[in-house]
Amino acid sequence: TPLVAMYGGNAMNVGQFANLAASDPTRSYLLMNYRGYGGSTGTPDEKAIVSDAKLSIRYARNCMGNPTAQLYLVGFSLGSGVATQLAATENPAGLVLICPFDSMTSVACNIVPFFPRLLPLDKWQSTKYAPRVTCPVTIMRADYDDVVPANSTEKLIRAFRTPPAIRHYPANHNNVFTTTGFTQDLLQAMPVTDQSRFDF
């Protein structure tokens, strides 16, 4: 199966994605909490989070018995910065960004209160890495996002070398996952090339 690595938002326990993973037999899922998040110990910072994410992908592929398993990267909010950096180096089959922003600096006025545990030096400049991404990109936007300004997402969209596919949802930042059609769109953005093993 393909490996789907999912990265959550600030103060989010990525275990919230467990129901999606449990209901999908056609993909393998890696749900990684950042340092200091969920049951993880330590203090989060940008360099450590990205390093941990790369290590966890190698670990998951080895657990699958397939070191070159097809990879999809999914990032929500803060996780969009993680996923975009990884996409620039890990050669994924696809990148899905949910409520993404161009850089931490760009949206500081809106999101600093929501990111109390991140160091001020963390910049999360996704526009720096986006031009290096060669895989298909899907952007899933909340039309009433109350954390990430629309122009921040627009700047990121323009930074990719190939225009991403854009999906809109009548939701705010934190309830986009529950909107009609969201899960279906997410799964469609991560196609499974070999379905033969799952025809029961």
PDB file of C-alpha atoms in Angstrom:
ATOM      1  CA  THR A   1       0.000   0.000   0.000  1.00  0.00           C
ATOM      2  CA  PRO A   2       1.075   3.641  -0.327  1.00  0.00           C
ATOM      3  CA  LEU A   3       2.220   5.404   2.829  1.00  0.00           C
ATOM      4  CA  VAL A   4       0.284   8.522   3.882  1.00  0.00           C
ATOM      5  CA  ALA A   5       2.229  10.712   6.338  1.00  0.00           C
ATOM      6  CA  MET A   6      -0.049  13.205   8.087  1.00  0.00           C
ATOM      7  CA  TYR A   7       1.096  16.266  10.039  1.00  0.00           C
ATOM      8  CA  GLY A   8      -1.287  18.195  12.264  1.00  0.00           C
ATOM      9  CA  GLY A   9      -1.734  21.758  13.403  1.00  0.00           C
ATOM     10  CA  ASN A  10      -0.470  23.475  16.498  1.00  0.00           C
ATOM     11  CA  ALA A  11      -1.561  21.983  19.828  1.00  0.00           C
ATOM     12  CA  MET A  12      -3.245  19.184  17.853  1.00  0.00           C
ATOM     13  CA  ASN A  13      -2.962  15.522  18.741  1.00  0.00           C
ATOM     14  CA  VAL A  14      -2.542  13.913  15.339  1.00  0.00           C
ATOM     15  CA  GLY A  15      -4.423  10.904  16.708  1.00  0.00           C
ATOM     16  CA  GLN A  16      -7.518  12.825  15.598  1.00  0.00           C
ATOM     17  CA  PHE A  17      -6.788  11.348  12.159  1.00  0.00           C
ATOM     18  CA  ALA A  18      -6.922   7.795  13.516  1.00  0.00           C
ATOM     19  CA  ASN A  19     -10.528   7.198  12.436  1.00  0.00           C
ATOM     20  CA  LEU A  20      -9.644   8.039   8.839  1.00  0.00           C
ATOM     21  CA  ALA A  21      -6.678   5.673   8.930  1.00  0.00           C
ATOM     22  CA  ALA A  22      -8.685   2.864  10.512  1.00  0.00           C
ATOM     23  CA  SER A  23     -11.418   3.118   7.875  1.00  0.00           C
ATOM     24  CA  ASP A  24      -9.058   2.975   4.878  1.00  0.00           C
ATOM     25  CA  PRO A  25      -7.561  -0.462   4.078  1.00  0.00           C
ATOM     26  CA  THR A  26      -5.998   0.723   0.806  1.00  0.00           C
ATOM     27  CA  ARG A  27      -3.295   2.941   2.333  1.00  0.00           C
ATOM     28  CA  SER A  28      -0.897   2.780   5.262  1.00  0.00           C
ATOM     29  CA  TYR A  29      -0.876   5.803   7.592  1.00  0.00           C
ATOM     30  CA  LEU A  30       1.880   7.460   9.601  1.00  0.00           C
ATOM     31  CA  LEU A  31       0.523   9.849  12.251  1.00  0.00           C
ATOM     32  CA  MET A  32       3.406  11.690  13.902  1.00  0.00           C
ATOM     33  CA  ASN A  33       2.979  13.973  16.901  1.00  0.00           C
ATOM     34  CA  TYR A  34       5.598  16.708  17.130  1.00  0.00           C
ATOM     35  CA  ARG A  35       7.916  16.933  20.128  1.00  0.00           C
ATOM     36  CA  GLY A  36       5.849  18.029  23.106  1.00  0.00           C
ATOM     37  CA  TYR A  37       2.559  17.167  21.351  1.00  0.00           C
ATOM     38  CA  GLY A  38       0.249  14.307  22.251  1.00  0.00           C
ATOM     39  CA  GLY A  39       2.307  11.697  24.060  1.00  0.00           C
ATOM     40  CA  SER A  40       5.633  12.911  22.658  1.00  0.00           C
ATOM     41  CA  THR A  41       8.260  14.450  24.913  1.00  0.00           C
ATOM     42  CA  GLY A  42      10.649  17.289  24.165  1.00  0.00           C
ATOM     43  CA  THR A  43      10.355  20.838  22.855  1.00  0.00           C
ATOM     44  CA  PRO A  44       9.271  21.531  19.277  1.00  0.00           C
ATOM     45  CA  ASP A  45      11.209  23.668  16.837  1.00  0.00           C
ATOM     46  CA  GLU A  46      11.234  23.775  13.058  1.00  0.00           C
ATOM     47  CA  LYS A  47      14.529  21.978  12.445  1.00  0.00           C
ATOM     48  CA  ALA A  48      13.753  19.185  14.909  1.00  0.00           C
ATOM     49  CA  ILE A  49      10.212  18.666  13.623  1.00  0.00           C
ATOM     50  CA  VAL A  50      11.372  18.275  10.008  1.00  0.00           C
ATOM     51  CA  SER A  51      14.220  15.969  11.045  1.00  0.00           C
ATOM     52  CA  ASP A  52      11.837  13.814  13.081  1.00  0.00           C
ATOM     53  CA  ALA A  53       9.410  13.690  10.158  1.00  0.00           C
ATOM     54  CA  LYS A  54      12.080  12.413   7.752  1.00  0.00           C
ATOM     55  CA  LEU A  55      13.234   9.788  10.237  1.00  0.00           C
ATOM     56  CA  SER A  56       9.674   8.621  10.895  1.00  0.00           C
ATOM     57  CA  ILE A  57       9.031   8.132   7.168  1.00  0.00           C
ATOM     58  CA  ARG A  58      12.071   5.868   6.869  1.00  0.00           C
ATOM     59  CA  TYR A  59      10.972   4.000   9.998  1.00  0.00           C
ATOM     60  CA  ALA A  60       7.412   3.523   8.696  1.00  0.00           C
ATOM     61  CA  ARG A  61       8.596   2.284   5.301  1.00  0.00           C
ATOM     62  CA  ASN A  62      10.859  -0.237   7.009  1.00  0.00           C
ATOM     63  CA  CYS A  63       7.950  -1.407   9.191  1.00  0.00           C
ATOM     64  CA  MET A  64       5.971  -1.921   5.977  1.00  0.00           C
ATOM     65  CA  GLY A  65       8.819  -3.981   4.555  1.00  0.00           C
ATOM     66  CA  ASN A  66       9.022  -1.585   1.621  1.00  0.00           C
ATOM     67  CA  PRO A  67      11.759   1.094   1.891  1.00  0.00           C
ATOM     68  CA  THR A  68      10.560   2.697  -1.353  1.00  0.00           C
ATOM     69  CA  ALA A  69       6.813   2.640  -0.683  1.00  0.00           C
ATOM     70  CA  GLN A  70       4.878   5.293  -2.577  1.00  0.00           C
ATOM     71  CA  LEU A  71       4.508   8.346  -0.325  1.00  0.00           C
ATOM     72  CA  TYR A  72       1.759  10.937   0.101  1.00  0.00           C
ATOM     73  CA  LEU A  73       2.285  13.911   2.399  1.00  0.00           C
ATOM     74  CA  VAL A  74      -0.656  15.609   4.105  1.00  0.00           C
ATOM     75  CA  GLY A  75      -0.288  18.714   6.270  1.00  0.00           C
ATOM     76  CA  PHE A  76      -2.881  20.765   8.138  1.00  0.00           C
ATOM     77  CA  SER A  77      -2.077  24.363   9.133  1.00  0.00           C
ATOM     78  CA  LEU A  78       1.343  24.150  10.844  1.00  0.00           C
ATOM     79  CA  GLY A  79       1.658  20.697   9.289  1.00  0.00           C
ATOM     80  CA  SER A  80       1.466  22.269   5.831  1.00  0.00           C
ATOM     81  CA  GLY A  81       4.886  23.764   6.524  1.00  0.00           C
ATOM     82  CA  VAL A  82       6.232  20.361   7.512  1.00  0.00           C
ATOM     83  CA  ALA A  83       4.732  18.592   4.503  1.00  0.00           C
ATOM     84  CA  THR A  84       5.921  21.224   2.015  1.00  0.00           C
ATOM     85  CA  GLN A  85       9.514  21.036   3.251  1.00  0.00           C
ATOM     86  CA  LEU A  86       9.431  17.253   3.017  1.00  0.00           C
ATOM     87  CA  ALA A  87       7.914  17.341  -0.459  1.00  0.00           C
ATOM     88  CA  ALA A  88      10.933  19.316  -1.671  1.00  0.00           C
ATOM     89  CA  THR A  89      13.301  16.440  -0.791  1.00  0.00           C
ATOM     90  CA  GLU A  90      11.369  13.174  -0.342  1.00  0.00           C
ATOM     91  CA  ASN A  91       9.950  12.809  -3.879  1.00  0.00           C
ATOM     92  CA  PRO A  92       6.352  12.022  -2.841  1.00  0.00           C
ATOM     93  CA  ALA A  93       3.615  10.890  -5.198  1.00  0.00           C
ATOM     94  CA  GLY A  94       1.438  13.756  -3.995  1.00  0.00           C
ATOM     95  CA  LEU A  95       1.197  16.649  -1.543  1.00  0.00           C
ATOM     96  CA  VAL A  96      -2.063  17.674   0.142  1.00  0.00           C
ATOM     97  CA  LEU A  97      -2.143  20.918   2.138  1.00  0.00           C
ATOM     98  CA  ILE A  98      -5.110  21.783   4.343  1.00  0.00           C
ATOM     99  CA  CYS A  99      -5.540  25.439   5.384  1.00  0.00           C
ATOM    100  CA  PRO A 100      -1.899  26.197   4.477  1.00  0.00           C
ATOM    101  CA  PHE A 101       0.037  29.445   4.805  1.00  0.00           C
ATOM    102  CA  ASP A 102       3.028  30.885   2.959  1.00  0.00           C
ATOM    103  CA  SER A 103       5.191  31.609   6.024  1.00  0.00           C
ATOM    104  CA  MET A 104       4.860  32.016   9.767  1.00  0.00           C
ATOM    105  CA  THR A 105       6.044  35.607   9.491  1.00  0.00           C
ATOM    106  CA  SER A 106       3.363  36.466   6.969  1.00  0.00           C
ATOM    107  CA  VAL A 107       0.522  35.413   9.230  1.00  0.00           C
ATOM    108  CA  ALA A 108       2.059  36.220  12.621  1.00  0.00           C
ATOM    109  CA  CYS A 109      -0.633  38.743  13.544  1.00  0.00           C
ATOM    110  CA  ASN A 110      -3.320  36.099  13.145  1.00  0.00           C
ATOM    111  CA  ILE A 111      -1.634  32.966  14.393  1.00  0.00           C
ATOM    112  CA  VAL A 112       0.890  33.900  17.083  1.00  0.00           C
ATOM    113  CA  PRO A 113      -1.752  33.432  19.823  1.00  0.00           C
ATOM    114  CA  PHE A 114      -2.377  29.932  18.456  1.00  0.00           C
ATOM    115  CA  PHE A 115       1.300  28.951  18.364  1.00  0.00           C
ATOM    116  CA  PRO A 116       2.495  29.582  21.935  1.00  0.00           C
ATOM    117  CA  ARG A 117       4.846  26.599  22.029  1.00  0.00           C
ATOM    118  CA  LEU A 118       6.825  27.408  18.906  1.00  0.00           C
ATOM    119  CA  LEU A 119      10.075  29.327  19.079  1.00  0.00           C
ATOM    120  CA  PRO A 120       9.970  32.839  17.566  1.00  0.00           C
ATOM    121  CA  LEU A 121      12.825  31.907  15.225  1.00  0.00           C
ATOM    122  CA  ASP A 122      10.689  29.269  13.483  1.00  0.00           C
ATOM    123  CA  LYS A 123       9.786  30.818  10.131  1.00  0.00           C
ATOM    124  CA  TRP A 124       8.110  27.965   8.247  1.00  0.00           C
ATOM    125  CA  GLN A 125       8.720  29.625   4.874  1.00  0.00           C
ATOM    126  CA  SER A 126       6.795  27.271   2.620  1.00  0.00           C
ATOM    127  CA  THR A 127       7.212  29.613  -0.356  1.00  0.00           C
ATOM    128  CA  LYS A 128      10.956  28.888  -0.164  1.00  0.00           C
ATOM    129  CA  TYR A 129      10.376  25.156  -0.687  1.00  0.00           C
ATOM    130  CA  ALA A 130       7.294  25.170  -2.927  1.00  0.00           C
ATOM    131  CA  PRO A 131       9.215  25.816  -6.188  1.00  0.00           C
ATOM    132  CA  ARG A 132      11.188  22.593  -5.579  1.00  0.00           C
ATOM    133  CA  VAL A 133       8.052  20.441  -5.366  1.00  0.00           C
ATOM    134  CA  THR A 134       7.546  18.355  -8.508  1.00  0.00           C
ATOM    135  CA  CYS A 135       4.604  16.136  -7.484  1.00  0.00           C
ATOM    136  CA  PRO A 136       0.891  16.970  -7.883  1.00  0.00           C
ATOM    137  CA  VAL A 137      -0.309  19.371  -5.179  1.00  0.00           C
ATOM    138  CA  THR A 138      -3.824  19.727  -3.782  1.00  0.00           C
ATOM    139  CA  ILE A 139      -4.831  22.710  -1.633  1.00  0.00           C
ATOM    140  CA  MET A 140      -7.898  22.252   0.582  1.00  0.00           C
ATOM    141  CA  ARG A 141      -9.118  25.684   1.737  1.00  0.00           C
ATOM    142  CA  ALA A 142     -11.609  26.795   4.365  1.00  0.00           C
ATOM    143  CA  ASP A 143     -13.599  29.681   2.903  1.00  0.00           C
ATOM    144  CA  TYR A 144     -14.067  31.266   6.333  1.00  0.00           C
ATOM    145  CA  ASP A 145     -10.605  30.530   7.725  1.00  0.00           C
ATOM    146  CA  ASP A 146     -10.265  32.546  10.934  1.00  0.00           C
ATOM    147  CA  VAL A 147      -6.556  31.743  11.462  1.00  0.00           C
ATOM    148  CA  VAL A 148      -4.838  31.817   8.062  1.00  0.00           C
ATOM    149  CA  PRO A 149      -5.647  34.864   5.914  1.00  0.00           C
ATOM    150  CA  ALA A 150      -6.721  34.134   2.346  1.00  0.00           C
ATOM    151  CA  ASN A 151      -3.842  36.160   0.861  1.00  0.00           C
ATOM    152  CA  SER A 152      -1.336  34.003   2.763  1.00  0.00           C
ATOM    153  CA  THR A 153      -2.694  30.879   1.084  1.00  0.00           C
ATOM    154  CA  GLU A 154      -2.757  32.672  -2.275  1.00  0.00           C
ATOM    155  CA  LYS A 155       0.948  33.525  -1.989  1.00  0.00           C
ATOM    156  CA  LEU A 156       1.751  29.878  -1.366  1.00  0.00           C
ATOM    157  CA  ILE A 157      -0.372  28.726  -4.311  1.00  0.00           C
ATOM    158  CA  ARG A 158       1.542  31.063  -6.636  1.00  0.00           C
ATOM    159  CA  ALA A 159       4.884  29.755  -5.380  1.00  0.00           C
ATOM    160  CA  PHE A 160       4.418  26.236  -6.784  1.00  0.00           C
ATOM    161  CA  ARG A 161       5.899  25.623 -10.226  1.00  0.00           C
ATOM    162  CA  THR A 162       2.704  23.865 -11.354  1.00  0.00           C
ATOM    163  CA  PRO A 163      -0.685  25.281 -10.315  1.00  0.00           C
ATOM    164  CA  PRO A 164      -2.175  23.126  -7.523  1.00  0.00           C
ATOM    165  CA  ALA A 165      -5.664  21.675  -7.606  1.00  0.00           C
ATOM    166  CA  ILE A 166      -7.834  23.817  -5.308  1.00  0.00           C
ATOM    167  CA  ARG A 167     -10.753  22.581  -3.195  1.00  0.00           C
ATOM    168  CA  HIS A 168     -13.018  24.962  -1.251  1.00  0.00           C
ATOM    169  CA  TYR A 169     -15.137  24.176   1.818  1.00  0.00           C
ATOM    170  CA  PRO A 170     -17.739  26.327   3.626  1.00  0.00           C
ATOM    171  CA  ALA A 171     -15.905  26.061   6.939  1.00  0.00           C
ATOM    172  CA  ASN A 172     -13.561  27.822   9.320  1.00  0.00           C
ATOM    173  CA  HIS A 173     -10.017  26.752  10.172  1.00  0.00           C
ATOM    174  CA  ASN A 174     -10.850  24.113  12.758  1.00  0.00           C
ATOM    175  CA  ASN A 175     -14.002  22.492  11.381  1.00  0.00           C
ATOM    176  CA  VAL A 176     -12.941  22.012   7.763  1.00  0.00           C
ATOM    177  CA  PHE A 177     -12.516  18.262   8.366  1.00  0.00           C
ATOM    178  CA  THR A 178     -16.226  17.782   9.080  1.00  0.00           C
ATOM    179  CA  THR A 179     -17.581  19.467   5.944  1.00  0.00           C
ATOM    180  CA  THR A 180     -19.438  17.419   3.341  1.00  0.00           C
ATOM    181  CA  GLY A 181     -17.144  15.869   0.768  1.00  0.00           C
ATOM    182  CA  PHE A 182     -13.895  16.693   2.561  1.00  0.00           C
ATOM    183  CA  THR A 183     -12.809  13.111   3.311  1.00  0.00           C
ATOM    184  CA  GLN A 184     -13.760  11.931  -0.170  1.00  0.00           C
ATOM    185  CA  ASP A 185     -11.718  14.736  -1.746  1.00  0.00           C
ATOM    186  CA  LEU A 186      -8.762  13.955   0.502  1.00  0.00           C
ATOM    187  CA  LEU A 187      -8.725  10.297  -0.512  1.00  0.00           C
ATOM    188  CA  GLN A 188      -9.149  11.156  -4.193  1.00  0.00           C
ATOM    189  CA  ALA A 189      -6.053  13.345  -3.961  1.00  0.00           C
ATOM    190  CA  MET A 190      -4.066  10.236  -2.962  1.00  0.00           C
ATOM    191  CA  PRO A 191      -4.837   7.672  -5.667  1.00  0.00           C
ATOM    192  CA  VAL A 192      -3.941   4.036  -5.091  1.00  0.00           C
ATOM    193  CA  THR A 193      -2.465   2.662  -8.308  1.00  0.00           C
ATOM    194  CA  ASP A 194      -2.890  -1.050  -7.513  1.00  0.00           C
ATOM    195  CA  GLN A 195      -6.403  -1.817  -6.235  1.00  0.00           C
ATOM    196  CA  SER A 196      -6.279  -5.508  -7.157  1.00  0.00           C
ATOM    197  CA  ARG A 197      -5.274  -6.635  -3.649  1.00  0.00           C
ATOM    198  CA  PHE A 198      -8.321  -4.937  -2.166  1.00  0.00           C
ATOM    199  CA  ASP A 199     -11.042  -6.478  -4.326  1.00  0.00           C
ATOM    200  CA  PHE A 200     -12.865  -8.785  -1.920  1.00  0.00           C
TER     201      PHE A 200
END
